[in-house]
Amino acid sequence: MKTILITGGAGFIGSNFVHHWRKHHPEDRIINLDALTYAGNPENLTGIEEGANYRFVHGDICDNELIPKLFEEEKIDTVVHFAAESHVDRSISGPEAFIKTNVHGTFNLLEAARNTWANDSGCRFLHVSTDEVYGSLEADDPAFTETTPFAPNSPYSASKAASDHLVRAYFHTYGLPVLTTNCSNNYGPYQFPEKLIPLVFINALEGKPLPVYGDGKQIRDWLHVADHCRGIDAVLQNSHPGETWNIGGCNEWTNIDIVRLICRHLDELRPADRPREELITHVTDRPGHDRRYAIDAGKIMRELGWKPEYTFETGIQQTLAWYLENQTWWERVRDGEYRKFIRQQYEELAI
Ligand code: NAD
Ligand code: DAU
């Protein structure tokens, strides 16, 4: 039995992981620590009840009194660290929060683990990171492997790279039993509608412009969030400390093709007067926009037997159906802060 601290467990991937862990490891006690920023939503945790094996703590990973206290009080032996500022566009308009949470917050968690876990070889600290730390690929470059040098290009990816380096240093210097996963773009239920897939889907449903940055030929490698959670689980159960693991879908798409795919699906599910592709609007490109990401997931496939269960076709259909069925969920998250962000980010569209 583990006592697992899940940070950021009210966000998109974190909440999916709480549901995953509850289902597959019901005997373990989960402590879900989340600051409930704009991206954290207790409604993502519907069906998870407070009790002997679940506690929600509303708190900040940067809080250097709360975190060590929580480690002691709850006898945490496993950390799965999702909490982060995660949106690249927000890191461009306001980088400071990214440095605080992603760098300082990770440092604070590592310190608490180091000070509490002396010589306990059964403990694990799994740091959830991103493929963006590797930078941008040219069209014919090979995909990122675990040994690709870091070359982050946005304040977000630089802050994640810094946290990855700290995690690595705590293994080499202090022997802290850490693991790091670097995953490609996730999609699926509970994704906040600032990210491409839910944003485009909701705008298309409402007949609003579909903002495509620049020429829309940038490439991302998409993975269903449930497959990411299964990958993290596999790493946590089977990896030696100190290792890093790439997780990805071998599923590269240009942004413009994703937007067209969403339009086609929605036209079938909810026919409109005219094809929704007509709503596509090219807008000013993201500054420093990475051209292509692609993950080589060969190591986790070979060594841990992990592979994605969703095809992109089944995953997108399931995801769009979820957003259609859960309109109340996404209408509620579009509060004043969200509206302000959307107005500023897409100023030229006047939406
Ligand atoms: P998200 O923005 O949806 O959720 C982040 C969560 O962290 C929110 O619940 C928020 O309230 C919480 N949080 C933020 N700052 C906090 C703080 N200081 N203290 C405590 N909680 C705080 O993010 P996500 O998309 O679910 O990403 C989760 C993790 O996975 C991040 O570390 C991200 O870098 C990584 N990742 C994301 C993707 C992706 O495609 N979304 C891909 C690879 C890796
Ligand atoms: O690769 C993993 C990363 O994926 C994670 O580390 C990040 O936390 C996560 O946010 C995501 O980053 P991206 O920047 O790739 O995701 P986003 O959904 O913001 O954008 C996907 C692509 O679509 C990107 O090339 C930018 C483009 N885009 C995005 C938005 C929001 C548009 O063209 N228009 C838009 O309105």
Short mmCIF file of N, CA and C in Angstrom, two decimals, residues 131-145 148-149 151 153 184 217-221 246 252 288-296:
data_model
loop_
_atom_site.label_atom_id
_atom_site.label_comp_id
_atom_site.label_asym_id
_atom_site.label_seq_id
_atom_site.Cartn_x
_atom_site.Cartn_y
_atom_site.Cartn_z
N ASP A 131 7.70 17.11 -23.65
CA ASP A 131 8.64 17.01 -24.78
C ASP A 131 9.18 18.39 -25.18
N GLU A 132 8.52 19.46 -24.68
CA GLU A 132 8.93 20.80 -25.11
C GLU A 132 10.33 21.17 -24.62
N VAL A 133 10.85 20.42 -23.62
CA VAL A 133 12.21 20.72 -23.12
C VAL A 133 13.25 20.48 -24.21
N TYR A 134 12.92 19.63 -25.19
CA TYR A 134 13.89 19.29 -26.25
C TYR A 134 13.95 20.33 -27.37
N GLY A 135 13.01 21.29 -27.35
CA GLY A 135 13.03 22.33 -28.38
C GLY A 135 12.27 21.92 -29.62
N SER A 136 12.71 22.43 -30.78
CA SER A 136 11.93 22.27 -32.01
C SER A 136 12.68 21.43 -33.04
N LEU A 137 11.93 20.57 -33.75
CA LEU A 137 12.52 19.72 -34.80
C LEU A 137 12.28 20.29 -36.18
N GLU A 138 13.20 20.02 -37.09
CA GLU A 138 12.96 20.28 -38.52
C GLU A 138 12.12 19.13 -39.05
N ALA A 139 11.56 19.34 -40.27
CA ALA A 139 10.62 18.35 -40.83
C ALA A 139 11.20 16.93 -40.87
N ASP A 140 12.49 16.80 -41.26
CA ASP A 140 13.01 15.44 -41.42
C ASP A 140 13.95 15.01 -40.29
N ASP A 141 13.96 15.73 -39.19
CA ASP A 141 14.78 15.30 -38.03
C ASP A 141 14.18 14.05 -37.41
N PRO A 142 15.01 13.18 -36.81
CA PRO A 142 14.45 12.07 -36.05
C PRO A 142 13.74 12.57 -34.79
N ALA A 143 12.81 11.76 -34.28
CA ALA A 143 12.03 12.15 -33.09
C ALA A 143 12.93 12.26 -31.87
N PHE A 144 12.44 12.98 -30.84
CA PHE A 144 13.19 13.14 -29.59
C PHE A 144 13.35 11.80 -28.87
N THR A 145 14.58 11.50 -28.45
CA THR A 145 14.79 10.35 -27.56
C THR A 145 15.15 10.90 -26.18
N THR A 148 18.19 13.21 -26.28
CA THR A 148 18.23 14.45 -27.06
C THR A 148 18.58 15.62 -26.12
N PRO A 149 19.55 16.46 -26.52
CA PRO A 149 19.89 17.59 -25.62
C PRO A 149 18.72 18.56 -25.45
N ALA A 151 16.77 22.00 -25.34
CA ALA A 151 16.88 23.29 -26.03
C ALA A 151 15.54 24.02 -25.94
N ASN A 153 12.53 26.69 -25.74
CA ASN A 153 12.39 27.96 -26.45
C ASN A 153 11.37 28.93 -25.88
N SER A 184 4.39 13.97 -24.85
CA SER A 184 3.94 14.86 -25.94
C SER A 184 2.56 15.43 -25.61
N LYS A 217 1.00 25.06 -40.02
CA LYS A 217 1.72 23.83 -40.43
C LYS A 217 2.63 23.29 -39.33
N GLN A 218 2.53 23.89 -38.14
CA GLN A 218 3.33 23.37 -37.01
C GLN A 218 2.80 21.97 -36.66
N ILE A 219 3.73 21.14 -36.19
CA ILE A 219 3.36 19.73 -35.94
C ILE A 219 3.47 19.40 -34.45
N ARG A 220 2.45 18.72 -33.95
CA ARG A 220 2.46 18.19 -32.59
C ARG A 220 2.16 16.70 -32.66
N ASP A 221 2.57 15.97 -31.59
CA ASP A 221 2.44 14.50 -31.55
C ASP A 221 1.43 14.19 -30.43
N ASN A 246 10.48 8.84 -22.26
CA ASN A 246 9.63 9.59 -23.19
C ASN A 246 8.31 8.83 -23.39
N GLU A 252 1.77 12.23 -35.32
CA GLU A 252 2.07 13.62 -35.66
C GLU A 252 1.00 14.21 -36.58
N GLY A 288 8.24 32.85 -31.07
CA GLY A 288 9.14 31.72 -30.77
C GLY A 288 8.50 30.36 -30.95
N HIS A 289 7.45 30.31 -31.76
CA HIS A 289 6.64 29.09 -31.91
C HIS A 289 7.48 27.90 -32.40
N ASP A 290 7.52 26.82 -31.61
CA ASP A 290 8.25 25.62 -32.03
C ASP A 290 7.54 24.99 -33.23
N ARG A 291 8.33 24.59 -34.23
CA ARG A 291 7.74 24.11 -35.48
C ARG A 291 7.22 22.67 -35.37
N ARG A 292 8.03 21.82 -34.76
CA ARG A 292 7.60 20.41 -34.74
C ARG A 292 8.08 19.72 -33.46
N TYR A 293 7.19 18.93 -32.86
CA TYR A 293 7.58 18.00 -31.79
C TYR A 293 7.24 16.59 -32.25
N ALA A 294 8.10 15.64 -31.90
CA ALA A 294 7.80 14.22 -32.15
C ALA A 294 8.56 13.41 -31.13
N ILE A 295 7.87 12.48 -30.51
CA ILE A 295 8.48 11.66 -29.45
C ILE A 295 8.80 10.27 -29.98
N ASP A 296 10.02 9.83 -29.70
CA ASP A 296 10.38 8.42 -29.92
C ASP A 296 10.09 7.70 -28.59
#
